[in-house]
Structure formats: C-alpha cells, structure tokens
Amino acid sequence: MSEILRRSLTGAVYIILLLSAVFLNSDAFDFLFMTFGLACLYEYKKLVNLKGYHIFAAYLGLWWAFIYLVNDQRLINLLMLITITVDIYLLFYLFSKKQKTFNTFQKFIVGLFYIGGGCIFLTMIPYKNDAFAKLLIMGIFILIWVNDSFAYLVGKSIGRTKLFPAVSPKKTIEGTVGGFIFALFAAYIMGTQEKLITPWQWMLLACVIVVAGSLGDLIESKLKRAAGVKDSGAILPGHGGMLDRLDSLVFAAPFTYLTLNLFSYVS
C-alpha cells in the first residue's frame, strides 16, 4: 500500500472517529479524549524514558476530578495557571541552545500538565453553562487542520526559508505564514456560521490556536530529536503516533480555553 493511501485512510478513520464522538453525545467525546490522553502519555513516557505507571493514575484522577467533580472556577483557573506555566517552561526548553536533561520529577510534572492538562482543557472547551457546543469544538479542530494542511501545501510549493532547522528541518516560514492566512480565512467563514462568538473573535481565536499549535508542534519535534526518533509512536499508519497527531491541539488547548473565557467576560 502506498504511503499517500495509508495516510489518507488513517486520516479518514481519525476524522470519522472525531466526528462520531462529537455528534454522538458529550460522554463519547469525553471518553475519546481521555483515551487519546492515555495514548499520548504512553508515547511521551517512551520519548523521555519515564519509568513506572504513576503518571497514568495521576492523569486519570486529575481528569476525572476536573471533568466530573470540580465546579469551582478558582480550582479550574489554578489548573490552567499550572498548565500554562509548564507550557511556558517548555518554550524555554524549545529555544534554549543548551542541552537540557529532565530529572524524573520534571518528566512527571511536564507530562502530567503538558499532556494531561492539555487534554483536560481540550475536553472542557465545548462546555458552557452545562451545554455542549458541538460546532465550537469542531471549529477549533478545523482551524488546526486548515493550518496544518495549508502550511504543508504552501511550504512544499514555495517554501524556501527554514523556520527552525535545528528542531524541524522541513518546516518553512512561507509554509507557516500560508497556514496562518488560510486559518484566518477559515475562522472568518466559521464566524458567519457559528454565532457563539463573533467573526472577529473567531479570527483572534485562530491567531491563538495557530501560534500556540505551531509552538506545540516544535516542542514535540524537539522531544523526538532528543530521543533520536522520527515519530512518537506507530499507532496511526502513515502519521506516526497519537502525540504526533495531537501535539498542536494539546499545547494550544489551555490558551484556547483562556481566550474563550476572556471573550465571555468581555462580551
């Protein structure tokens, strides 16, 4: 089977799975991203050589607490603050020219909040006043897909200037700008269809998602480079691992959640 056909079939199955979970019911969506989080953590453990299974228990406990038990916005904000702080720490890791080695505790905390916290906020994004906003979360998925797809197509067509060759040699500045422009265009169109937020808010949200998602992709690339591997796993034929597929979404999720909450206060 050709590589393009394998990638296409895997991508189609992945998209059908997401659409089914979103439009079936909120419980299916919750369960799907809890499972995705476990798969991403498993791949992360292998990348950084984290021993034991404590991180799975901690993630499941944290996920269950914040998805089904915690209603206090102050606790949710605390989790968001911790998750964003860990993400900022990873940005320092990304741009540092020094070789960084994480100790066991750092590997645990980074995995729990970078991946676990990201998956929790990704699960929480569609919920507003106990309602499940299907079109909102689908819109966020679409923005990531549009950015990724057109960054690849534009980069392959006219890309000349390397974006971050030390971490991801194939990514170009032209491709990154192209993906960003098409994502803004898609955001405006969605803003005319989904009235939960305004078109301009959709475009601002696209800026947050594209910038944060691109940084998340580079962070995962640096973790893979440090581990000496091409892909985080092989669960998705033609695409690599689950973390390869969700790195942008997981990193962008807490920033997206924060932006949507700011919109609600501004409105």
PDB file of C-alpha atoms in Angstrom:
ATOM      1  CA  MET A   1       0.000   0.000   0.000  1.00  0.00           C
ATOM      2  CA  SER A   2       1.420   3.414  -0.969  1.00  0.00           C
ATOM      3  CA  GLU A   3       2.341   5.947   1.727  1.00  0.00           C
ATOM      4  CA  ILE A   4      -0.205   8.508   0.445  1.00  0.00           C
ATOM      5  CA  LEU A   5      -3.012   5.924   0.521  1.00  0.00           C
ATOM      6  CA  ARG A   6      -2.074   4.811   4.043  1.00  0.00           C
ATOM      7  CA  ARG A   7      -2.005   8.423   5.260  1.00  0.00           C
ATOM      8  CA  SER A   8      -5.356   9.131   3.597  1.00  0.00           C
ATOM      9  CA  LEU A   9      -7.080   6.062   5.055  1.00  0.00           C
ATOM     10  CA  THR A  10      -5.699   6.721   8.547  1.00  0.00           C
ATOM     11  CA  GLY A  11      -6.702  10.387   8.345  1.00  0.00           C
ATOM     12  CA  ALA A  12     -10.225   9.449   7.225  1.00  0.00           C
ATOM     13  CA  VAL A  13     -10.662   6.983  10.111  1.00  0.00           C
ATOM     14  CA  TYR A  14      -9.340   9.586  12.577  1.00  0.00           C
ATOM     15  CA  ILE A  15     -11.734  12.277  11.323  1.00  0.00           C
ATOM     16  CA  ILE A  16     -14.729   9.892  11.320  1.00  0.00           C
ATOM     17  CA  LEU A  17     -13.885   8.899  14.904  1.00  0.00           C
ATOM     18  CA  LEU A  18     -13.758  12.541  15.991  1.00  0.00           C
ATOM     19  CA  LEU A  19     -16.968  13.494  14.211  1.00  0.00           C
ATOM     20  CA  SER A  20     -18.778  10.467  15.628  1.00  0.00           C
ATOM     21  CA  ALA A  21     -17.694  11.306  19.181  1.00  0.00           C
ATOM     22  CA  VAL A  22     -18.619  14.998  18.872  1.00  0.00           C
ATOM     23  CA  PHE A  23     -22.054  14.441  17.339  1.00  0.00           C
ATOM     24  CA  LEU A  24     -22.983  11.240  19.210  1.00  0.00           C
ATOM     25  CA  ASN A  25     -23.012  12.758  22.713  1.00  0.00           C
ATOM     26  CA  SER A  26     -20.785  14.583  25.167  1.00  0.00           C
ATOM     27  CA  ASP A  27     -19.882  11.392  27.082  1.00  0.00           C
ATOM     28  CA  ALA A  28     -18.441   9.832  23.917  1.00  0.00           C
ATOM     29  CA  PHE A  29     -16.379  12.974  23.333  1.00  0.00           C
ATOM     30  CA  ASP A  30     -15.137  12.957  26.939  1.00  0.00           C
ATOM     31  CA  PHE A  31     -14.173   9.279  26.790  1.00  0.00           C
ATOM     32  CA  LEU A  32     -12.426   9.662  23.427  1.00  0.00           C
ATOM     33  CA  PHE A  33     -10.134  12.442  24.643  1.00  0.00           C
ATOM     34  CA  MET A  34      -9.454  10.711  27.931  1.00  0.00           C
ATOM     35  CA  THR A  35      -8.274   7.739  25.838  1.00  0.00           C
ATOM     36  CA  PHE A  36      -6.282   9.965  23.491  1.00  0.00           C
ATOM     37  CA  GLY A  37      -4.602  11.448  26.569  1.00  0.00           C
ATOM     38  CA  LEU A  38      -3.559   7.995  27.788  1.00  0.00           C
ATOM     39  CA  ALA A  39      -2.112   7.173  24.354  1.00  0.00           C
ATOM     40  CA  CYS A  40      -0.197  10.464  24.243  1.00  0.00           C
ATOM     41  CA  LEU A  41       1.167   9.893  27.762  1.00  0.00           C
ATOM     42  CA  TYR A  42       2.307   6.400  26.812  1.00  0.00           C
ATOM     43  CA  GLU A  43       4.259   7.811  23.866  1.00  0.00           C
ATOM     44  CA  TYR A  44       5.628  10.681  25.969  1.00  0.00           C
ATOM     45  CA  LYS A  45       6.871   8.178  28.586  1.00  0.00           C
ATOM     46  CA  LYS A  46       8.843   6.371  25.897  1.00  0.00           C
ATOM     47  CA  LEU A  47      10.227   9.619  24.450  1.00  0.00           C
ATOM     48  CA  VAL A  48      11.633  10.870  27.769  1.00  0.00           C
ATOM     49  CA  ASN A  49      12.279   7.410  29.263  1.00  0.00           C
ATOM     50  CA  LEU A  50       9.967   7.904  32.265  1.00  0.00           C
ATOM     51  CA  LYS A  51       9.665   4.697  34.286  1.00  0.00           C
ATOM     52  CA  GLY A  52       6.577   3.377  36.070  1.00  0.00           C
ATOM     53  CA  TYR A  53       2.860   3.891  35.615  1.00  0.00           C
ATOM     54  CA  HIS A  54       2.197   6.545  38.268  1.00  0.00           C
ATOM     55  CA  ILE A  55       1.629   9.223  35.631  1.00  0.00           C
ATOM     56  CA  PHE A  56      -1.357   7.303  34.213  1.00  0.00           C
ATOM     57  CA  ALA A  57      -3.017   7.094  37.643  1.00  0.00           C
ATOM     58  CA  ALA A  58      -2.340  10.789  38.297  1.00  0.00           C
ATOM     59  CA  TYR A  59      -3.760  11.772  34.888  1.00  0.00           C
ATOM     60  CA  LEU A  60      -6.914   9.672  35.288  1.00  0.00           C
ATOM     61  CA  GLY A  61      -7.504  11.058  38.776  1.00  0.00           C
ATOM     62  CA  LEU A  62      -6.976  14.642  37.613  1.00  0.00           C
ATOM     63  CA  TRP A  63      -9.109  14.141  34.502  1.00  0.00           C
ATOM     64  CA  TRP A  64     -11.990  12.542  36.430  1.00  0.00           C
ATOM     65  CA  ALA A  65     -11.909  15.249  39.102  1.00  0.00           C
ATOM     66  CA  PHE A  66     -11.964  18.205  36.710  1.00  0.00           C
ATOM     67  CA  ILE A  67     -14.371  16.767  34.149  1.00  0.00           C
ATOM     68  CA  TYR A  68     -16.979  15.359  36.556  1.00  0.00           C
ATOM     69  CA  LEU A  69     -16.441  16.702  40.083  1.00  0.00           C
ATOM     70  CA  VAL A  70     -14.854  20.162  40.185  1.00  0.00           C
ATOM     71  CA  ASN A  71     -17.206  23.088  39.586  1.00  0.00           C
ATOM     72  CA  ASP A  72     -15.214  25.764  41.395  1.00  0.00           C
ATOM     73  CA  GLN A  73     -13.846  28.148  38.751  1.00  0.00           C
ATOM     74  CA  ARG A  74     -10.969  29.069  41.066  1.00  0.00           C
ATOM     75  CA  LEU A  75      -9.695  25.480  41.011  1.00  0.00           C
ATOM     76  CA  ILE A  76     -10.085  25.330  37.225  1.00  0.00           C
ATOM     77  CA  ASN A  77      -8.135  28.602  36.929  1.00  0.00           C
ATOM     78  CA  LEU A  78      -5.421  27.146  39.182  1.00  0.00           C
ATOM     79  CA  LEU A  79      -5.109  24.099  36.914  1.00  0.00           C
ATOM     80  CA  MET A  80      -4.994  26.412  33.902  1.00  0.00           C
ATOM     81  CA  LEU A  81      -2.263  28.524  35.537  1.00  0.00           C
ATOM     82  CA  ILE A  82      -0.160  25.434  36.314  1.00  0.00           C
ATOM     83  CA  THR A  83      -0.671  24.004  32.812  1.00  0.00           C
ATOM     84  CA  ILE A  84       0.269  27.283  31.095  1.00  0.00           C
ATOM     85  CA  THR A  85       3.286  27.669  33.409  1.00  0.00           C
ATOM     86  CA  VAL A  86       4.519  24.196  32.398  1.00  0.00           C
ATOM     87  CA  ASP A  87       3.929  25.089  28.734  1.00  0.00           C
ATOM     88  CA  ILE A  88       5.976  28.282  29.133  1.00  0.00           C
ATOM     89  CA  TYR A  89       8.720  26.201  30.757  1.00  0.00           C
ATOM     90  CA  LEU A  90       8.676  24.012  27.640  1.00  0.00           C
ATOM     91  CA  LEU A  91       9.032  27.131  25.464  1.00  0.00           C
ATOM     92  CA  PHE A  92      12.244  27.971  27.322  1.00  0.00           C
ATOM     93  CA  TYR A  93      13.329  24.385  26.656  1.00  0.00           C
ATOM     94  CA  LEU A  94      12.470  24.783  22.958  1.00  0.00           C
ATOM     95  CA  PHE A  95      14.500  27.964  22.447  1.00  0.00           C
ATOM     96  CA  SER A  96      17.398  27.061  24.744  1.00  0.00           C
ATOM     97  CA  LYS A  97      20.656  26.317  22.934  1.00  0.00           C
ATOM     98  CA  LYS A  98      21.933  24.308  25.883  1.00  0.00           C
ATOM     99  CA  GLN A  99      21.332  20.564  26.108  1.00  0.00           C
ATOM    100  CA  LYS A 100      18.606  20.060  28.706  1.00  0.00           C
ATOM    101  CA  THR A 101      18.095  16.819  30.613  1.00  0.00           C
ATOM    102  CA  PHE A 102      14.931  16.411  32.697  1.00  0.00           C
ATOM    103  CA  ASN A 103      15.072  14.571  36.009  1.00  0.00           C
ATOM    104  CA  THR A 104      12.354  12.061  36.915  1.00  0.00           C
ATOM    105  CA  PHE A 105      10.223  14.592  38.805  1.00  0.00           C
ATOM    106  CA  GLN A 106      10.407  17.110  35.944  1.00  0.00           C
ATOM    107  CA  LYS A 107       9.437  14.409  33.415  1.00  0.00           C
ATOM    108  CA  PHE A 108       6.416  13.517  35.573  1.00  0.00           C
ATOM    109  CA  ILE A 109       5.219  17.115  36.077  1.00  0.00           C
ATOM    110  CA  VAL A 110       5.769  18.094  32.447  1.00  0.00           C
ATOM    111  CA  GLY A 111       3.887  15.025  31.176  1.00  0.00           C
ATOM    112  CA  LEU A 112       1.037  15.393  33.657  1.00  0.00           C
ATOM    113  CA  PHE A 113       0.303  19.041  32.835  1.00  0.00           C
ATOM    114  CA  TYR A 114       1.608  19.485  29.272  1.00  0.00           C
ATOM    115  CA  ILE A 115      -0.295  16.430  28.015  1.00  0.00           C
ATOM    116  CA  GLY A 116      -2.736  15.646  30.844  1.00  0.00           C
ATOM    117  CA  GLY A 117      -3.694  19.278  31.476  1.00  0.00           C
ATOM    118  CA  GLY A 118      -3.897  19.922  27.736  1.00  0.00           C
ATOM    119  CA  CYS A 119      -6.303  17.003  27.211  1.00  0.00           C
ATOM    120  CA  ILE A 120      -8.425  18.114  30.181  1.00  0.00           C
ATOM    121  CA  PHE A 121      -8.826  21.635  28.776  1.00  0.00           C
ATOM    122  CA  LEU A 122      -9.446  20.257  25.297  1.00  0.00           C
ATOM    123  CA  THR A 123     -12.306  18.247  26.831  1.00  0.00           C
ATOM    124  CA  MET A 124     -13.620  21.272  28.755  1.00  0.00           C
ATOM    125  CA  ILE A 125     -13.624  23.747  25.836  1.00  0.00           C
ATOM    126  CA  PRO A 126     -17.063  22.814  24.369  1.00  0.00           C
ATOM    127  CA  TYR A 127     -18.876  23.102  27.712  1.00  0.00           C
ATOM    128  CA  LYS A 128     -20.581  26.392  28.501  1.00  0.00           C
ATOM    129  CA  ASN A 129     -23.323  26.649  31.153  1.00  0.00           C
ATOM    130  CA  ASP A 130     -23.788  22.854  31.033  1.00  0.00           C
ATOM    131  CA  ALA A 131     -24.397  22.974  27.257  1.00  0.00           C
ATOM    132  CA  PHE A 132     -22.179  21.081  24.805  1.00  0.00           C
ATOM    133  CA  ALA A 133     -21.117  23.381  21.931  1.00  0.00           C
ATOM    134  CA  LYS A 134     -20.502  20.862  19.148  1.00  0.00           C
ATOM    135  CA  LEU A 135     -19.831  23.417  16.435  1.00  0.00           C
ATOM    136  CA  LEU A 136     -17.360  25.327  18.609  1.00  0.00           C
ATOM    137  CA  ILE A 137     -15.081  22.339  19.200  1.00  0.00           C
ATOM    138  CA  MET A 138     -15.437  21.242  15.559  1.00  0.00           C
ATOM    139  CA  GLY A 139     -14.440  24.760  14.506  1.00  0.00           C
ATOM    140  CA  ILE A 140     -11.286  24.508  16.617  1.00  0.00           C
ATOM    141  CA  PHE A 141     -10.412  21.156  15.036  1.00  0.00           C
ATOM    142  CA  ILE A 142     -10.987  22.664  11.581  1.00  0.00           C
ATOM    143  CA  LEU A 143      -8.665  25.604  12.318  1.00  0.00           C
ATOM    144  CA  ILE A 144      -5.872  23.211  13.319  1.00  0.00           C
ATOM    145  CA  TRP A 145      -6.448  21.033  10.232  1.00  0.00           C
ATOM    146  CA  VAL A 146      -6.588  24.033   7.864  1.00  0.00           C
ATOM    147  CA  ASN A 147      -3.388  25.476   9.339  1.00  0.00           C
ATOM    148  CA  ASP A 148      -1.538  22.133   9.196  1.00  0.00           C
ATOM    149  CA  SER A 149      -2.741  21.276   5.682  1.00  0.00           C
ATOM    150  CA  PHE A 150      -2.010  24.622   4.050  1.00  0.00           C
ATOM    151  CA  ALA A 151       1.278  25.060   5.930  1.00  0.00           C
ATOM    152  CA  TYR A 152       2.335  21.756   4.330  1.00  0.00           C
ATOM    153  CA  LEU A 153       0.988  22.612   0.841  1.00  0.00           C
ATOM    154  CA  VAL A 154       2.360  26.160   0.743  1.00  0.00           C
ATOM    155  CA  GLY A 155       5.670  25.062   2.232  1.00  0.00           C
ATOM    156  CA  LYS A 156       6.010  22.270  -0.334  1.00  0.00           C
ATOM    157  CA  SER A 157       5.114  24.618  -3.190  1.00  0.00           C
ATOM    158  CA  ILE A 158       7.063  27.808  -2.448  1.00  0.00           C
ATOM    159  CA  GLY A 159       8.835  27.180   0.864  1.00  0.00           C
ATOM    160  CA  ARG A 160      12.469  28.269   0.823  1.00  0.00           C
ATOM    161  CA  THR A 161      13.311  29.787   4.207  1.00  0.00           C
ATOM    162  CA  LYS A 162      13.712  27.326   7.075  1.00  0.00           C
ATOM    163  CA  LEU A 163      11.664  28.156  10.182  1.00  0.00           C
ATOM    164  CA  PHE A 164      13.617  26.273  12.871  1.00  0.00           C
ATOM    165  CA  PRO A 165      16.115  23.962  11.134  1.00  0.00           C
ATOM    166  CA  ALA A 166      17.752  22.801  14.374  1.00  0.00           C
ATOM    167  CA  VAL A 167      14.457  21.255  15.516  1.00  0.00           C
ATOM    168  CA  SER A 168      12.280  20.727  12.422  1.00  0.00           C
ATOM    169  CA  PRO A 169      14.270  20.996   9.156  1.00  0.00           C
ATOM    170  CA  LYS A 170      11.248  20.572   6.855  1.00  0.00           C
ATOM    171  CA  LYS A 171       9.167  23.480   8.209  1.00  0.00           C
ATOM    172  CA  THR A 172       9.462  26.788   6.354  1.00  0.00           C
ATOM    173  CA  ILE A 173       8.494  30.384   7.132  1.00  0.00           C
ATOM    174  CA  GLU A 174       6.490  30.559   3.886  1.00  0.00           C
ATOM    175  CA  GLY A 175       4.506  27.458   4.848  1.00  0.00           C
ATOM    176  CA  THR A 176       3.868  28.767   8.365  1.00  0.00           C
ATOM    177  CA  VAL A 177       2.606  32.127   7.045  1.00  0.00           C
ATOM    178  CA  GLY A 178       0.472  30.384   4.415  1.00  0.00           C
ATOM    179  CA  GLY A 179      -1.159  28.118   7.009  1.00  0.00           C
ATOM    180  CA  PHE A 180      -1.831  31.144   9.227  1.00  0.00           C
ATOM    181  CA  ILE A 181      -3.507  33.145   6.430  1.00  0.00           C
ATOM    182  CA  PHE A 182      -5.765  30.265   5.379  1.00  0.00           C
ATOM    183  CA  ALA A 183      -6.677  29.605   9.043  1.00  0.00           C
ATOM    184  CA  LEU A 184      -7.719  33.265   9.435  1.00  0.00           C
ATOM    185  CA  PHE A 185      -9.871  32.975   6.316  1.00  0.00           C
ATOM    186  CA  ALA A 186     -11.472  29.764   7.642  1.00  0.00           C
ATOM    187  CA  ALA A 187     -12.057  31.427  11.029  1.00  0.00           C
ATOM    188  CA  TYR A 188     -13.946  34.322   9.442  1.00  0.00           C
ATOM    189  CA  ILE A 189     -16.167  31.934   7.466  1.00  0.00           C
ATOM    190  CA  MET A 190     -16.926  29.938  10.627  1.00  0.00           C
ATOM    191  CA  GLY A 191     -17.736  33.162  12.447  1.00  0.00           C
ATOM    192  CA  THR A 192     -20.518  33.818   9.942  1.00  0.00           C
ATOM    193  CA  GLN A 193     -21.977  30.339  10.610  1.00  0.00           C
ATOM    194  CA  GLU A 194     -21.370  29.698  14.334  1.00  0.00           C
ATOM    195  CA  LYS A 195     -22.770  32.620  16.332  1.00  0.00           C
ATOM    196  CA  LEU A 196     -21.463  31.550  19.750  1.00  0.00           C
ATOM    197  CA  ILE A 197     -18.632  34.039  19.237  1.00  0.00           C
ATOM    198  CA  THR A 198     -18.295  36.839  16.659  1.00  0.00           C
ATOM    199  CA  PRO A 199     -16.299  36.569  13.411  1.00  0.00           C
ATOM    200  CA  TRP A 200     -13.588  38.825  14.837  1.00  0.00           C
ATOM    201  CA  GLN A 201     -13.389  36.688  17.958  1.00  0.00           C
ATOM    202  CA  TRP A 202     -13.068  33.606  15.754  1.00  0.00           C
ATOM    203  CA  MET A 203     -10.160  35.273  13.945  1.00  0.00           C
ATOM    204  CA  LEU A 204      -8.470  36.218  17.219  1.00  0.00           C
ATOM    205  CA  LEU A 205      -9.013  32.654  18.434  1.00  0.00           C
ATOM    206  CA  ALA A 206      -7.411  31.406  15.208  1.00  0.00           C
ATOM    207  CA  CYS A 207      -4.327  33.535  15.951  1.00  0.00           C
ATOM    208  CA  VAL A 208      -4.018  31.957  19.412  1.00  0.00           C
ATOM    209  CA  ILE A 209      -4.587  28.419  18.106  1.00  0.00           C
ATOM    210  CA  VAL A 210      -2.183  28.710  15.161  1.00  0.00           C
ATOM    211  CA  VAL A 211       0.653  30.324  17.136  1.00  0.00           C
ATOM    212  CA  ALA A 212       0.295  28.035  20.165  1.00  0.00           C
ATOM    213  CA  GLY A 213      -0.297  24.972  17.964  1.00  0.00           C
ATOM    214  CA  SER A 214       2.808  25.667  15.876  1.00  0.00           C
ATOM    215  CA  LEU A 215       4.901  26.044  19.032  1.00  0.00           C
ATOM    216  CA  GLY A 216       3.435  22.792  20.391  1.00  0.00           C
ATOM    217  CA  ASP A 217       4.431  21.024  17.185  1.00  0.00           C
ATOM    218  CA  LEU A 218       8.009  22.330  17.503  1.00  0.00           C
ATOM    219  CA  ILE A 219       8.227  21.292  21.172  1.00  0.00           C
ATOM    220  CA  GLU A 220       7.231  17.738  20.313  1.00  0.00           C
ATOM    221  CA  SER A 221       9.756  17.767  17.462  1.00  0.00           C
ATOM    222  CA  LYS A 222      12.498  18.749  19.902  1.00  0.00           C
ATOM    223  CA  LEU A 223      11.482  15.974  22.321  1.00  0.00           C
ATOM    224  CA  LYS A 224      11.659  13.481  19.444  1.00  0.00           C
ATOM    225  CA  ARG A 225      15.030  14.829  18.307  1.00  0.00           C
ATOM    226  CA  ALA A 226      16.385  14.498  21.843  1.00  0.00           C
ATOM    227  CA  ALA A 227      15.098  10.902  21.923  1.00  0.00           C
ATOM    228  CA  GLY A 228      16.578  10.191  18.490  1.00  0.00           C
ATOM    229  CA  VAL A 229      13.291   9.080  16.894  1.00  0.00           C
ATOM    230  CA  LYS A 230      11.298  10.212  13.851  1.00  0.00           C
ATOM    231  CA  ASP A 231       7.806   9.584  15.282  1.00  0.00           C
ATOM    232  CA  SER A 232       6.420   9.418  18.812  1.00  0.00           C
ATOM    233  CA  GLY A 233       4.780   6.064  18.009  1.00  0.00           C
ATOM    234  CA  ALA A 234       3.257   3.960  15.260  1.00  0.00           C
ATOM    235  CA  ILE A 235      -0.413   3.713  16.266  1.00  0.00           C
ATOM    236  CA  LEU A 236      -1.519   5.758  13.221  1.00  0.00           C
ATOM    237  CA  PRO A 237      -0.129   4.232   9.991  1.00  0.00           C
ATOM    238  CA  GLY A 238       1.404   6.946   7.821  1.00  0.00           C
ATOM    239  CA  HIS A 239       1.051   9.571  10.565  1.00  0.00           C
ATOM    240  CA  GLY A 240       3.212   8.179  13.376  1.00  0.00           C
ATOM    241  CA  GLY A 241       1.941   8.308  16.947  1.00  0.00           C
ATOM    242  CA  MET A 242      -1.060   9.844  18.667  1.00  0.00           C
ATOM    243  CA  LEU A 243       1.135  12.620  20.091  1.00  0.00           C
ATOM    244  CA  ASP A 244       2.341  13.399  16.559  1.00  0.00           C
ATOM    245  CA  ARG A 245      -1.318  13.906  15.626  1.00  0.00           C
ATOM    246  CA  LEU A 246      -2.397  15.868  18.720  1.00  0.00           C
ATOM    247  CA  ASP A 247       0.728  17.849  19.681  1.00  0.00           C
ATOM    248  CA  SER A 248      -0.700  21.139  18.342  1.00  0.00           C
ATOM    249  CA  LEU A 249      -4.127  20.672  19.943  1.00  0.00           C
ATOM    250  CA  VAL A 250      -2.768  19.575  23.328  1.00  0.00           C
ATOM    251  CA  PHE A 251      -0.415  22.555  23.638  1.00  0.00           C
ATOM    252  CA  ALA A 252      -2.940  25.085  22.324  1.00  0.00           C
ATOM    253  CA  ALA A 253      -5.847  23.851  24.499  1.00  0.00           C
ATOM    254  CA  PRO A 254      -5.212  25.828  27.742  1.00  0.00           C
ATOM    255  CA  PHE A 255      -4.512  29.028  25.785  1.00  0.00           C
ATOM    256  CA  THR A 256      -7.698  28.462  23.770  1.00  0.00           C
ATOM    257  CA  TYR A 257      -9.712  27.861  26.943  1.00  0.00           C
ATOM    258  CA  LEU A 258      -8.291  31.060  28.475  1.00  0.00           C
ATOM    259  CA  THR A 259      -9.129  33.071  25.341  1.00  0.00           C
ATOM    260  CA  LEU A 260     -12.715  31.788  25.231  1.00  0.00           C
ATOM    261  CA  ASN A 261     -13.179  32.681  28.891  1.00  0.00           C
ATOM    262  CA  LEU A 262     -11.836  36.187  28.254  1.00  0.00           C
ATOM    263  CA  PHE A 263     -14.358  36.512  25.421  1.00  0.00           C
ATOM    264  CA  SER A 264     -17.206  35.638  27.801  1.00  0.00           C
ATOM    265  CA  TYR A 265     -16.095  38.311  30.256  1.00  0.00           C
ATOM    266  CA  VAL A 266     -15.551  40.904  27.514  1.00  0.00           C
ATOM    267  CA  SER A 267     -18.952  40.133  25.992  1.00  0.00           C
TER     268      SER A 267
END
